[in-house]
CSV table of C-alpha atoms and ligand atoms in Angstrom, one decimal:
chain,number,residue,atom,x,y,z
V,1,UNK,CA,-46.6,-24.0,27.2
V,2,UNK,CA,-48.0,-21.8,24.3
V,3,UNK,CA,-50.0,-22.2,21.8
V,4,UNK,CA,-49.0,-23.4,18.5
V,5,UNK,CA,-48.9,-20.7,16.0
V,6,UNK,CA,-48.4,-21.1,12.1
V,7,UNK,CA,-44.9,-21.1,10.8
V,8,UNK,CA,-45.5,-17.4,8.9
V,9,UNK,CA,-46.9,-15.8,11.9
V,10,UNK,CA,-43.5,-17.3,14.5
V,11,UNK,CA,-41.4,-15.3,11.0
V,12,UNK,CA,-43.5,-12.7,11.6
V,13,UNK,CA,-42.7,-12.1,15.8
V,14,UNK,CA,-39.0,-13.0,14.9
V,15,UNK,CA,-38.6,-10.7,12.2
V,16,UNK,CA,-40.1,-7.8,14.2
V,17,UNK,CA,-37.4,-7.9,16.8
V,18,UNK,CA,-35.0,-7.3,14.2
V,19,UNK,CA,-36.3,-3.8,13.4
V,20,UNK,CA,-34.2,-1.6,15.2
V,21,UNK,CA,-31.5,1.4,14.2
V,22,UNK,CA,-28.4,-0.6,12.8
V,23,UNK,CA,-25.2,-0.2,14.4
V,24,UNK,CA,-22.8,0.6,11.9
V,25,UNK,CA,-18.5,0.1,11.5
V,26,UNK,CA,-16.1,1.0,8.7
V,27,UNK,CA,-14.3,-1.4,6.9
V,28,UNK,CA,-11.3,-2.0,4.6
V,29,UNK,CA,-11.8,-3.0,1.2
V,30,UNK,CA,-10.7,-6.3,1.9
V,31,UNK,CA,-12.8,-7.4,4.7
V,32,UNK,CA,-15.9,-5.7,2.5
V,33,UNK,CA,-17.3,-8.8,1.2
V,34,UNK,CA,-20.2,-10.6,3.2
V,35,UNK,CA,-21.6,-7.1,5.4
V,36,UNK,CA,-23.7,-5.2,4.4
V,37,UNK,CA,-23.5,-1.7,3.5
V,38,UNK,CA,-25.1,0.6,5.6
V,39,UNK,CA,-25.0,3.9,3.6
V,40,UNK,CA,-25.4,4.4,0.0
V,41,UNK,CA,-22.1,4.5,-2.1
V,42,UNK,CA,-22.0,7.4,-4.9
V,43,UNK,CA,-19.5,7.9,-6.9
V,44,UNK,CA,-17.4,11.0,-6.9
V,45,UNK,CA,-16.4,11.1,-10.3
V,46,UNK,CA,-18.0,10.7,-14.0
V,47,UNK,CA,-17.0,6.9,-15.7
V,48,UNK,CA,-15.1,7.2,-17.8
V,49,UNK,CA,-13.5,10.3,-16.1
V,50,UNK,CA,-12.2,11.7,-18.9
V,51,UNK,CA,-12.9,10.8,-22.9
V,52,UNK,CA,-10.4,7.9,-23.6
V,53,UNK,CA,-9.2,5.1,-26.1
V,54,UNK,CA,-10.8,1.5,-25.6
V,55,UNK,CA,-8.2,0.7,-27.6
V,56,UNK,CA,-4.2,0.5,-28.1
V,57,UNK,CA,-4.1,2.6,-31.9
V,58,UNK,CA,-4.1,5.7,-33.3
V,59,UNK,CA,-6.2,9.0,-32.1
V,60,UNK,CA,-7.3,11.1,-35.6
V,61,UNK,CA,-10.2,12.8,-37.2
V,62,UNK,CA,-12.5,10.2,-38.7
V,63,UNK,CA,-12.9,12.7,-42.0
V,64,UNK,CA,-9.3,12.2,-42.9
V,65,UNK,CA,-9.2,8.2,-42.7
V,66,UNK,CA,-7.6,6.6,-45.9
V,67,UNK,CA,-5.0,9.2,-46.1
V,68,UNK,CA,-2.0,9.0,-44.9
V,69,UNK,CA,-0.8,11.0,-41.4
V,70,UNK,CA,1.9,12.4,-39.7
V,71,UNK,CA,2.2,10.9,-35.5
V,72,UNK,CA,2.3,13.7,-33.6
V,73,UNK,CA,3.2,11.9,-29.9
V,74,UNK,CA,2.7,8.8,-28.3
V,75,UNK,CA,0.1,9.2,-25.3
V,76,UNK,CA,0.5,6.5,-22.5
V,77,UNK,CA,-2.2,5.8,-20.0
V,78,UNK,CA,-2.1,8.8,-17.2
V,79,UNK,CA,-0.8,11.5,-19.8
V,80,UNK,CA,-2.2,14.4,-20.8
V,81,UNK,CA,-1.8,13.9,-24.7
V,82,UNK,CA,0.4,18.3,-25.5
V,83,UNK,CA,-1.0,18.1,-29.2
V,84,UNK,CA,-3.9,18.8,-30.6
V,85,UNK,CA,-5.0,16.5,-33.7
V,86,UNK,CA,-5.3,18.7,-36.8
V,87,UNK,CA,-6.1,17.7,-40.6
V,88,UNK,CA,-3.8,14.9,-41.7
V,89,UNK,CA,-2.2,14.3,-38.1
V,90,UNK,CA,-3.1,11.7,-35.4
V,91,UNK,CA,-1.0,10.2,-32.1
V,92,UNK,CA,-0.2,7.1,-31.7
V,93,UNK,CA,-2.8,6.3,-28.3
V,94,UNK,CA,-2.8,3.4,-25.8
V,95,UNK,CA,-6.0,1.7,-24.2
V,96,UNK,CA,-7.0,3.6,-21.1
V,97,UNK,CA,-5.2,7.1,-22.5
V,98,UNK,CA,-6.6,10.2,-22.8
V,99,UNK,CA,-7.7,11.2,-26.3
V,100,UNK,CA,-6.1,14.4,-27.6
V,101,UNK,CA,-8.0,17.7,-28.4
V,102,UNK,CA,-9.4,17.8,-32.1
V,103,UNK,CA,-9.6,13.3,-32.1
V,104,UNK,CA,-13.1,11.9,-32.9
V,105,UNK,CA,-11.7,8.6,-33.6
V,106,UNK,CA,-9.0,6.0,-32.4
V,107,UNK,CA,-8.0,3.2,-35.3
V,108,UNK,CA,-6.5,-0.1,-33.8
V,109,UNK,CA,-2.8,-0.8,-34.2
V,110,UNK,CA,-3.9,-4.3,-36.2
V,111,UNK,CA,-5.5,-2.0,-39.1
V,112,UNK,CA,-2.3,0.7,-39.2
V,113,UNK,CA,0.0,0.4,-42.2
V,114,UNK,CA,3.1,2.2,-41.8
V,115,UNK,CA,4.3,4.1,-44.9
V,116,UNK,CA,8.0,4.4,-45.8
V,117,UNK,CA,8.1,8.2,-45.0
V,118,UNK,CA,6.9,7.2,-41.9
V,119,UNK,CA,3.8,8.4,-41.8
V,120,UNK,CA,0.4,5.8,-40.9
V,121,UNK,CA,-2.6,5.1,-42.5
V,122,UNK,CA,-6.0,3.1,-41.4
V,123,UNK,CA,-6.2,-0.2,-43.8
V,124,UNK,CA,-8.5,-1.6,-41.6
V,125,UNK,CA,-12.4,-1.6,-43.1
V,126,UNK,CA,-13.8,-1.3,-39.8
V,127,UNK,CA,-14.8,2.1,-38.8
V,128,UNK,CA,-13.0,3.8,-36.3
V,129,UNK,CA,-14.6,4.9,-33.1
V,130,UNK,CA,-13.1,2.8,-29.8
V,131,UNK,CA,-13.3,5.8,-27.8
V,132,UNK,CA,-15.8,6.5,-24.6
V,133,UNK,CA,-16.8,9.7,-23.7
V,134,UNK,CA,-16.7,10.9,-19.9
V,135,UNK,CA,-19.6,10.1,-18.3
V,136,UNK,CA,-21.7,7.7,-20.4
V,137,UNK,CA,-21.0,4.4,-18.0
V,138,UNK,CA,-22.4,6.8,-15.0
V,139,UNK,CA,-22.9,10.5,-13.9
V,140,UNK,CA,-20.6,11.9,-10.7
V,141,UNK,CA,-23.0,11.4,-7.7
V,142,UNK,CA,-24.9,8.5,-8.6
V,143,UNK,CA,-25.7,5.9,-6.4
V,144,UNK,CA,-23.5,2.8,-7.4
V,145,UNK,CA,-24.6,0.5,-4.2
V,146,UNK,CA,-27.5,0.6,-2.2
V,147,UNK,CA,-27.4,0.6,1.5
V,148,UNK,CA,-29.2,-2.7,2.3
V,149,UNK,CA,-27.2,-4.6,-0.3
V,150,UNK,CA,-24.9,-7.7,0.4
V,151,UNK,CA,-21.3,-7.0,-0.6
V,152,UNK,CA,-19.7,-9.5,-3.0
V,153,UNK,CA,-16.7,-10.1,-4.9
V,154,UNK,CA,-18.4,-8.3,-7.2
V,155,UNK,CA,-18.8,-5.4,-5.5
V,156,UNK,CA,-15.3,-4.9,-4.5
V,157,UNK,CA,-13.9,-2.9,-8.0
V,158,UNK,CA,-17.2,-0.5,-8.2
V,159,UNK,CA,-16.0,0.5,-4.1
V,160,UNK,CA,-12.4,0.9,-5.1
V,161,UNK,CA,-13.1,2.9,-8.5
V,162,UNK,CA,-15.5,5.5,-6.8
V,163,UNK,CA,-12.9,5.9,-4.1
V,164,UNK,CA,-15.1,4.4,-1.4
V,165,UNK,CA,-11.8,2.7,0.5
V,166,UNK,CA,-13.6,1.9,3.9
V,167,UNK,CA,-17.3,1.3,3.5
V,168,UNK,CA,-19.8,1.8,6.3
V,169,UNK,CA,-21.7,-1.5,7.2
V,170,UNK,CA,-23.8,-3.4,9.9
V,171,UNK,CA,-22.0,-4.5,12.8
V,172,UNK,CA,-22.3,-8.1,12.8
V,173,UNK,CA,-24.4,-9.3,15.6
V,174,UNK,CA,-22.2,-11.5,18.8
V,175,UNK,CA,-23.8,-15.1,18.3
V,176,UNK,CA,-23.3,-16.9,21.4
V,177,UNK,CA,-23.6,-20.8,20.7
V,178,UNK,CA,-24.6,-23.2,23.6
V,179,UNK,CA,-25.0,-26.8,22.9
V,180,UNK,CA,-27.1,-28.8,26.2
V,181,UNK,CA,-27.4,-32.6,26.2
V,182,UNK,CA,-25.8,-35.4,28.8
V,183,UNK,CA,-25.4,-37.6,25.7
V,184,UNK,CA,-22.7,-35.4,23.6
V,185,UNK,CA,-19.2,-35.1,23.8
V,186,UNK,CA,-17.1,-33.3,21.1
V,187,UNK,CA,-16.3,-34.2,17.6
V,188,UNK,CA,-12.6,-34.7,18.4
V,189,UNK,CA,-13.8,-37.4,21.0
V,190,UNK,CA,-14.8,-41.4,20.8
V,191,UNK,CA,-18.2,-41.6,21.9
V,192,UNK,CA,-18.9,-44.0,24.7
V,193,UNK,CA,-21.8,-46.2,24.6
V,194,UNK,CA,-25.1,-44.4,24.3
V,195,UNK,CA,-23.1,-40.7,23.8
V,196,UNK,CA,-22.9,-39.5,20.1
V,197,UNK,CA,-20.9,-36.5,18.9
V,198,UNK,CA,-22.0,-32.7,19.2
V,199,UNK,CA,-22.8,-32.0,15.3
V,200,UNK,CA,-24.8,-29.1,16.1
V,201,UNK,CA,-22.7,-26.7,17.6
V,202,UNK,CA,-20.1,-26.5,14.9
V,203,UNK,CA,-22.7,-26.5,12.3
V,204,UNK,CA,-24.6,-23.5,14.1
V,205,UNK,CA,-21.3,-21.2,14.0
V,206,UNK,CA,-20.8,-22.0,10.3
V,207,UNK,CA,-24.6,-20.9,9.8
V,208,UNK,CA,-23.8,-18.4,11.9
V,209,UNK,CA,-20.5,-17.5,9.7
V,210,UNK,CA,-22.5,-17.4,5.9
V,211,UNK,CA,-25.4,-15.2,7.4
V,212,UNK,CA,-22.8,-12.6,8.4
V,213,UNK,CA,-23.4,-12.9,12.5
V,214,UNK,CA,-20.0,-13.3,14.7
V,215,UNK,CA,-20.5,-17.1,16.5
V,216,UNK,CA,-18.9,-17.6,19.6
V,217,UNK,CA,-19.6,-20.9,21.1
V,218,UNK,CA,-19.7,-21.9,24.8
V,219,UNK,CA,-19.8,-25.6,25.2
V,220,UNK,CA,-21.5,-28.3,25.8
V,221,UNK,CA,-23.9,-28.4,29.2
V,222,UNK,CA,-25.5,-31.2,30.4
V,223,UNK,CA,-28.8,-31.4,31.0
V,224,UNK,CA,-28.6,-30.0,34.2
V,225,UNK,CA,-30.3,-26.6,35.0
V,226,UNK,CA,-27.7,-24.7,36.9
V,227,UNK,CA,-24.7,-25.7,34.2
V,228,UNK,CA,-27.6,-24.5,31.5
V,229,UNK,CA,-28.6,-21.3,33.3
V,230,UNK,CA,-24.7,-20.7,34.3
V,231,UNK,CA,-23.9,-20.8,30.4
V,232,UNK,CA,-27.0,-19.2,29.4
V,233,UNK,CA,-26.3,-16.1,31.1
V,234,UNK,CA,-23.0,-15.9,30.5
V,235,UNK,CA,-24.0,-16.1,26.5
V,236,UNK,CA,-26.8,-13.5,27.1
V,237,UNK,CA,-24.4,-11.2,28.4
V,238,UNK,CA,-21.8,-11.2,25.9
V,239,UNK,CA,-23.6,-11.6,22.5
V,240,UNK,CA,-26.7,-9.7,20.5
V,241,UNK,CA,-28.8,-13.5,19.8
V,242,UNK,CA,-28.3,-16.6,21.6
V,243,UNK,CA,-28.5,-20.1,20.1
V,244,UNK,CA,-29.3,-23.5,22.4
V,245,UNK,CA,-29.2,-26.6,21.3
V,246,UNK,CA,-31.6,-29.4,22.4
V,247,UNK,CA,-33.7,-29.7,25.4
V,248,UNK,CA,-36.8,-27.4,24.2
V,249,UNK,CA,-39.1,-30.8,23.7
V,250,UNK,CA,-41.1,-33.1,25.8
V,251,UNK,CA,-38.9,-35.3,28.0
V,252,UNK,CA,-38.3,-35.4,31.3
V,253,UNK,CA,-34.9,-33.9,30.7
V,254,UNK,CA,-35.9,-30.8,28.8
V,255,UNK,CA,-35.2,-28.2,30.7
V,256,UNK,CA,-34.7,-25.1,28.6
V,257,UNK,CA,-37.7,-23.0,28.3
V,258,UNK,CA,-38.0,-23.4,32.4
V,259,UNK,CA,-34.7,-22.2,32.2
V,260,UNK,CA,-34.9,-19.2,29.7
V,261,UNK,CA,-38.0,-18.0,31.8
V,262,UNK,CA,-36.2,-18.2,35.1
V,263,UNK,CA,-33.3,-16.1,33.7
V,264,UNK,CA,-35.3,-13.4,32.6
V,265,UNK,CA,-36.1,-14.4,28.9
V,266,UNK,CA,-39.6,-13.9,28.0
V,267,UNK,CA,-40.9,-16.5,26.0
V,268,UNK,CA,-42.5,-15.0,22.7
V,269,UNK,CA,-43.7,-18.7,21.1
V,270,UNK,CA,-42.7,-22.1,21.7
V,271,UNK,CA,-44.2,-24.4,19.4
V,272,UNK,CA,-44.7,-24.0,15.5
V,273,UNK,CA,-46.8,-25.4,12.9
V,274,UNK,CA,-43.7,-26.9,11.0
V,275,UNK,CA,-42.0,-29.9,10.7
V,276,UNK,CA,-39.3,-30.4,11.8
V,277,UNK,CA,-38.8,-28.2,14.6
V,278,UNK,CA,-42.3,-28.1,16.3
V,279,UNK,CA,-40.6,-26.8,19.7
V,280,UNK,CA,-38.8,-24.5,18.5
V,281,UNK,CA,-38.7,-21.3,21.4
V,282,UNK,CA,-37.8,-18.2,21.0
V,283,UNK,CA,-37.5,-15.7,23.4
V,284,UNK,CA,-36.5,-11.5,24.3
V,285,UNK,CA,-34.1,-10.5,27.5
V,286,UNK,CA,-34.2,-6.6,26.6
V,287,UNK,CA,-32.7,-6.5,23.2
V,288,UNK,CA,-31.2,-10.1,23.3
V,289,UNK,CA,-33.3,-12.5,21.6
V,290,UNK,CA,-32.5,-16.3,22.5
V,291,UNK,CA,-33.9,-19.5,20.0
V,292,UNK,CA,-34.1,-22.6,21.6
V,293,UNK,CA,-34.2,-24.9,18.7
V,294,UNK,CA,-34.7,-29.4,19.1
V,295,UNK,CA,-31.4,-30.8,19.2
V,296,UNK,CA,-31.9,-33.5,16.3
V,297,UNK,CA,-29.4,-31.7,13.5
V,298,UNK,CA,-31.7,-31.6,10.6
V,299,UNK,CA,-33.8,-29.4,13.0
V,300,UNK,CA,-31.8,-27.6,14.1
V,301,UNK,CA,-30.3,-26.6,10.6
V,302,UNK,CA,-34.1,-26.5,9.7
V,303,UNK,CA,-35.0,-23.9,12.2
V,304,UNK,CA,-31.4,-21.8,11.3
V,305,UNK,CA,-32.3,-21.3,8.0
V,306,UNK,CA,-35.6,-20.6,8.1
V,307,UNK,CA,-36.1,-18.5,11.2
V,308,UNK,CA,-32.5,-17.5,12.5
V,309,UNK,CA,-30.8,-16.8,9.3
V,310,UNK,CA,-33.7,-14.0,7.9
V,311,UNK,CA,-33.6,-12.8,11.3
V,312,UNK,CA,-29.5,-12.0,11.1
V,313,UNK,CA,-29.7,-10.2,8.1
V,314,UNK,CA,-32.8,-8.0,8.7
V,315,UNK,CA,-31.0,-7.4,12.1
V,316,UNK,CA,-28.0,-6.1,9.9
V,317,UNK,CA,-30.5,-4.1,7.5
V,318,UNK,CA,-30.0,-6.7,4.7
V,319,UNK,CA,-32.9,-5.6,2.0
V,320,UNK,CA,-32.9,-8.6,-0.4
V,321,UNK,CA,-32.9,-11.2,2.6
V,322,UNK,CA,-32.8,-15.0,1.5
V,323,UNK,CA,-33.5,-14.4,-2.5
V,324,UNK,CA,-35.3,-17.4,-3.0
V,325,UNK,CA,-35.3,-18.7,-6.6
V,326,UNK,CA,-38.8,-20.5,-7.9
V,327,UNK,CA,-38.1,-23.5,-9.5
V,328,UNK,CA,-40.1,-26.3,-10.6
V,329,UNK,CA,-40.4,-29.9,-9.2
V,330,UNK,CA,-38.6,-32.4,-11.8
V,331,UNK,CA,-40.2,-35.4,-10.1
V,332,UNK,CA,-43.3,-35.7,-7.1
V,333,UNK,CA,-42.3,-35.0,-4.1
V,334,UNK,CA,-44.7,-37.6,-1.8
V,335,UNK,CA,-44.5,-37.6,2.3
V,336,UNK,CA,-46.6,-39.4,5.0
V,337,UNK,CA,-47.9,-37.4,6.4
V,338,UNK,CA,-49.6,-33.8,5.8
V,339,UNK,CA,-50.5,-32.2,9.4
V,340,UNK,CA,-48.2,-29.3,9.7
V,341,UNK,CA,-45.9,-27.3,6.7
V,342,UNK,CA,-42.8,-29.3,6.3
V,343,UNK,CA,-39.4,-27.8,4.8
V,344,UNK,CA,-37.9,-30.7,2.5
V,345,UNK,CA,-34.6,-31.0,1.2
V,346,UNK,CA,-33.7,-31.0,-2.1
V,347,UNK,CA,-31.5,-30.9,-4.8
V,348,UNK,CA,-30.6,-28.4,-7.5
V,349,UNK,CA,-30.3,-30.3,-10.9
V,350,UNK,CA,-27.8,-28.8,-13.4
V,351,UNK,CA,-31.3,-28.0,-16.0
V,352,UNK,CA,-32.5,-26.2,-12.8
V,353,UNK,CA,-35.4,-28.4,-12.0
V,354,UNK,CA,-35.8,-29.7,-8.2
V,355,UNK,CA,-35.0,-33.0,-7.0
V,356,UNK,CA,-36.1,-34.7,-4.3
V,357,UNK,CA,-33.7,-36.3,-2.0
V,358,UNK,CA,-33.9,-39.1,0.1
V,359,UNK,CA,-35.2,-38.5,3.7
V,360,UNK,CA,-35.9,-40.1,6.7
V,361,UNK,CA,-36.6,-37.3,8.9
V,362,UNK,CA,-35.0,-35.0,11.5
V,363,UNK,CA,-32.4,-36.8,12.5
V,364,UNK,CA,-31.1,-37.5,8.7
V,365,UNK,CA,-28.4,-35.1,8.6
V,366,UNK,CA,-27.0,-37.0,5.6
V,367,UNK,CA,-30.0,-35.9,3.9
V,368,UNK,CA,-29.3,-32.1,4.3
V,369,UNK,CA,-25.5,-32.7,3.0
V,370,UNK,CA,-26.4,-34.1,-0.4
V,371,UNK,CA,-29.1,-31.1,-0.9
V,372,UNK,CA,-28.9,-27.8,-2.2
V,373,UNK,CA,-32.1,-26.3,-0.7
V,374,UNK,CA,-35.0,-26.6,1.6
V,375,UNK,CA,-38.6,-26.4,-0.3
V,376,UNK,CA,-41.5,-25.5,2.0
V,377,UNK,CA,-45.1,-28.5,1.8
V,378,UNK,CA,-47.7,-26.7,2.6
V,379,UNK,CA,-49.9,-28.1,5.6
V,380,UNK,CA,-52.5,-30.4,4.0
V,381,UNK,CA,-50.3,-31.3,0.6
V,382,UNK,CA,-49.0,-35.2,1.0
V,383,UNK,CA,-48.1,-34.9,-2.8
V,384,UNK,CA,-46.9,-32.1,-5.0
V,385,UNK,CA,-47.0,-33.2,-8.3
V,386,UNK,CA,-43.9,-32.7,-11.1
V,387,UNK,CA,-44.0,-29.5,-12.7
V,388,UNK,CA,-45.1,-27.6,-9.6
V,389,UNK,CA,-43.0,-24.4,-9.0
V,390,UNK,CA,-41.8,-23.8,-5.7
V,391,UNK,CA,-39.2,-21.4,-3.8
V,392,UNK,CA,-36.4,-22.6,-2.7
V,393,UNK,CA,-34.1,-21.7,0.3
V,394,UNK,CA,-30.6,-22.4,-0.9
V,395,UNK,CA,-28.9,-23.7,2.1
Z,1,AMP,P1,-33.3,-33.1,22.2
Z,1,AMP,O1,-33.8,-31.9,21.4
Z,1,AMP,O2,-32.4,-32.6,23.3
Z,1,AMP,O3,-34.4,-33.9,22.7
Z,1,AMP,O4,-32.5,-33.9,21.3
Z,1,AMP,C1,-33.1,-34.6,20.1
Z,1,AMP,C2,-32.1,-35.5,19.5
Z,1,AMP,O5,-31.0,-34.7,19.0
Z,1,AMP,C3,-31.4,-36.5,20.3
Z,1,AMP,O6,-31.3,-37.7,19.6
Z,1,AMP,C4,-30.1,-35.9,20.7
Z,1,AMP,O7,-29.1,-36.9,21.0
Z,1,AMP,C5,-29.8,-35.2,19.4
Z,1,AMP,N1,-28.9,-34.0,19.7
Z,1,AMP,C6,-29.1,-33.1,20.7
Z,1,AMP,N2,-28.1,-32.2,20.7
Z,1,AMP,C7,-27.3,-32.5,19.7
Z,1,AMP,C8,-26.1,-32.0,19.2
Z,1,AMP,N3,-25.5,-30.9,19.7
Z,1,AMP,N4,-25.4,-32.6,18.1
Z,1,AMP,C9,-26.0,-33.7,17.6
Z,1,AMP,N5,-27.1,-34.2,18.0
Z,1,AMP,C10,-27.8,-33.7,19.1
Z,2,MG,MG1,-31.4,-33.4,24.9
């Protein structure tokens, strides 16, 4: 067994095996949102594209407001207005239409008055402008979205209106899942005395799912080595990252570090500073990188968030990673004790302030499904006091 090494410098090994050139897929506009774009996005056209009304009105020179004026056409959205607006004239414009030659102005239909030779006039007192110019939202070859960034709902218009229809992003990474432990059977199933049900596997592929990787999950071994080694290699040679479950700690019956090593993995740490998780093991076959994480749930959530998730997106080029928000403590946060850095859960109050939740340790997955986020205690701290500001990883 290694040494153990502090919880930054086990981010630090993990993270540089995510540097490598990102393998890269088109995508339709509806399956855009959760990659990550992998070129920049300009836009091939000025916003607005042409000078046009904000407004559903009437298109006329602002110096002959107050007098009445003779409609020259009606211009719909997508027509090129035929007449140019000359002293005393306007058309009648809707929102989104082009303005006509010779218009500086569009008044809204609420202010028109018509006049019984059927010409209009502005009653309104608000000055007339409502139009945009061509260009003054954003220049024709700007950059619009980053490579690096996370698509969102958000994102999806600004693709569609700069014509971007299949955006270029990371290949997800093949996350093979592999739960071990003679205790578990599946969440469909009864346990029998002394079993309990596999929480983590279906967990891990929903982790797996929000950071953007592709799970595919391979069962549940028992703690023997040959059914662990048979899955283990079959995982390592169908995915980018594989995930075990259990058997990385003390007991006579942990066998998977032996095992990682005696299929080819080399082991890069296997204990950390942190709490929970302390055996958490994390190895390279070529480019495949394995994490043997404790089985306990909160753990193993624990170790996803903090270690596997950041690894997934910088393995995908991600460039604002986990975005943690610093927010302060609205009550002290006490544990027992202080020898290694501990992520805590917490909650997220609605004025923004961070609540402790109850927790009784790794095994406490109720804990982590009534919190919001995981707050890192530093090594040494048994109290942080209210008030105190700290990141937190939204989970
Ligand atoms: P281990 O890391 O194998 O020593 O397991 C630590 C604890 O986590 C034990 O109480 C196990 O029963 C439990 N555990 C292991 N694997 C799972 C799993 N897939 N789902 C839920 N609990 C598990
Ligand atoms: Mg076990």
């Amino acid at each position: 067994m290694g040494e153990m090494i502090p919880f930054e410098k086990a981010l630090e090994i993990t993270l540089a095996r995510a540097v490598r050139e990102v393998s890269v897929e088109t995508v339709t506009l509806s399956d855009a949102v959760g990659r990550i774009l992998a070129r920049d996005v300009r836009s091939d056209m000025d916003f607005p594209p042409f000078d046009k009304s904000a407004m559903d009105g009437y298109a006329c020179r602002v110096a002959d407001l107050g007098g009445p004026l003779d409609v020259l056409e009606v211009i719909a959205a997508g027509m090129i207005p035929t007449k140019e607006i000359t002293q005393g004239r306007c058309s009648k414009i809707m929102t989104g239409a082009m303005l006509p030659p010779g218009a500086d102005g569009v008044f809204k239909v609420e202010d028109s008055e018509m006049l019984p030779d059927g010409r209009v006039r502005c009653a309104g007192s608000e000055p007339p402008g409502n139009v945009a110019r061509r260009g003054e939202d954003l220049e024709a070859g700007a950059t619009v979205i980053p490579a690096g960034t996370l698509l969102g709902a958000k994102h999806v218009s600004v693709l569609a209106a700069v014509g971007c229809a299949g955006p270029v992003v990371a290949c997800r990474p093949r996350v093979g899942i592999v739960a071990t432990g003679d205790e578990l059977v599946e969440p469909s199933c009864k346990p029998g005395p002394a079993q309990i049900r596999n929480s983590n596997s279906w967990q891990l592929a929903a982790q797996v799912e929000r950071a953007g990787g592709a799970p595919r999950y391979y069962g549940i071994a028992p703690d023997r080595a040959e059914v662990i080694a048979d899955l283990l290699r079959r995982a390592l040679a169908e995915n980018d990252i594989v995930l075990l479950s259990g058997g990385v700690s003390m007991g006579d019956f942990d066998l998977v570090p032996e095992i990682m090593t005696a299929n080819g993995v080399e082991i890069l740490f296997d204990r950390v500073a942190i709490k929970p998780g302390k055996p958490t093991t994390c190895g390279i076959a070529g480019d495949r990188v394995v994490f043997g994480m404790p089985g306990n749930p909160v753990s193993t959530f624990v170790i996803f968030e903090v270690f596997v998730r950041p690894f997934i997106q910088a393995w995908m080029g991600c460039r604002s990673g986990c975005n943690d928000p610093v927010l302060p403590l609205e009550a002290a946060l006490v544990r027992r004790k202080a020898d290694r850095m501990e992520w805590m859960p917490v909650r997220i109050s609605e004025k923004g302030g961070l609540v402790p939740v109850r927790y009784n340790g790794s095994a406490h997955f109720l804990a982590i499904g009534r919190a919001d986020g995981l707050i890192p205690v530093p090594k040494g701290v048994l109290r942080l006091e209210q008030g105190s500001r700290l990141p937190v990883r939204r989970i």
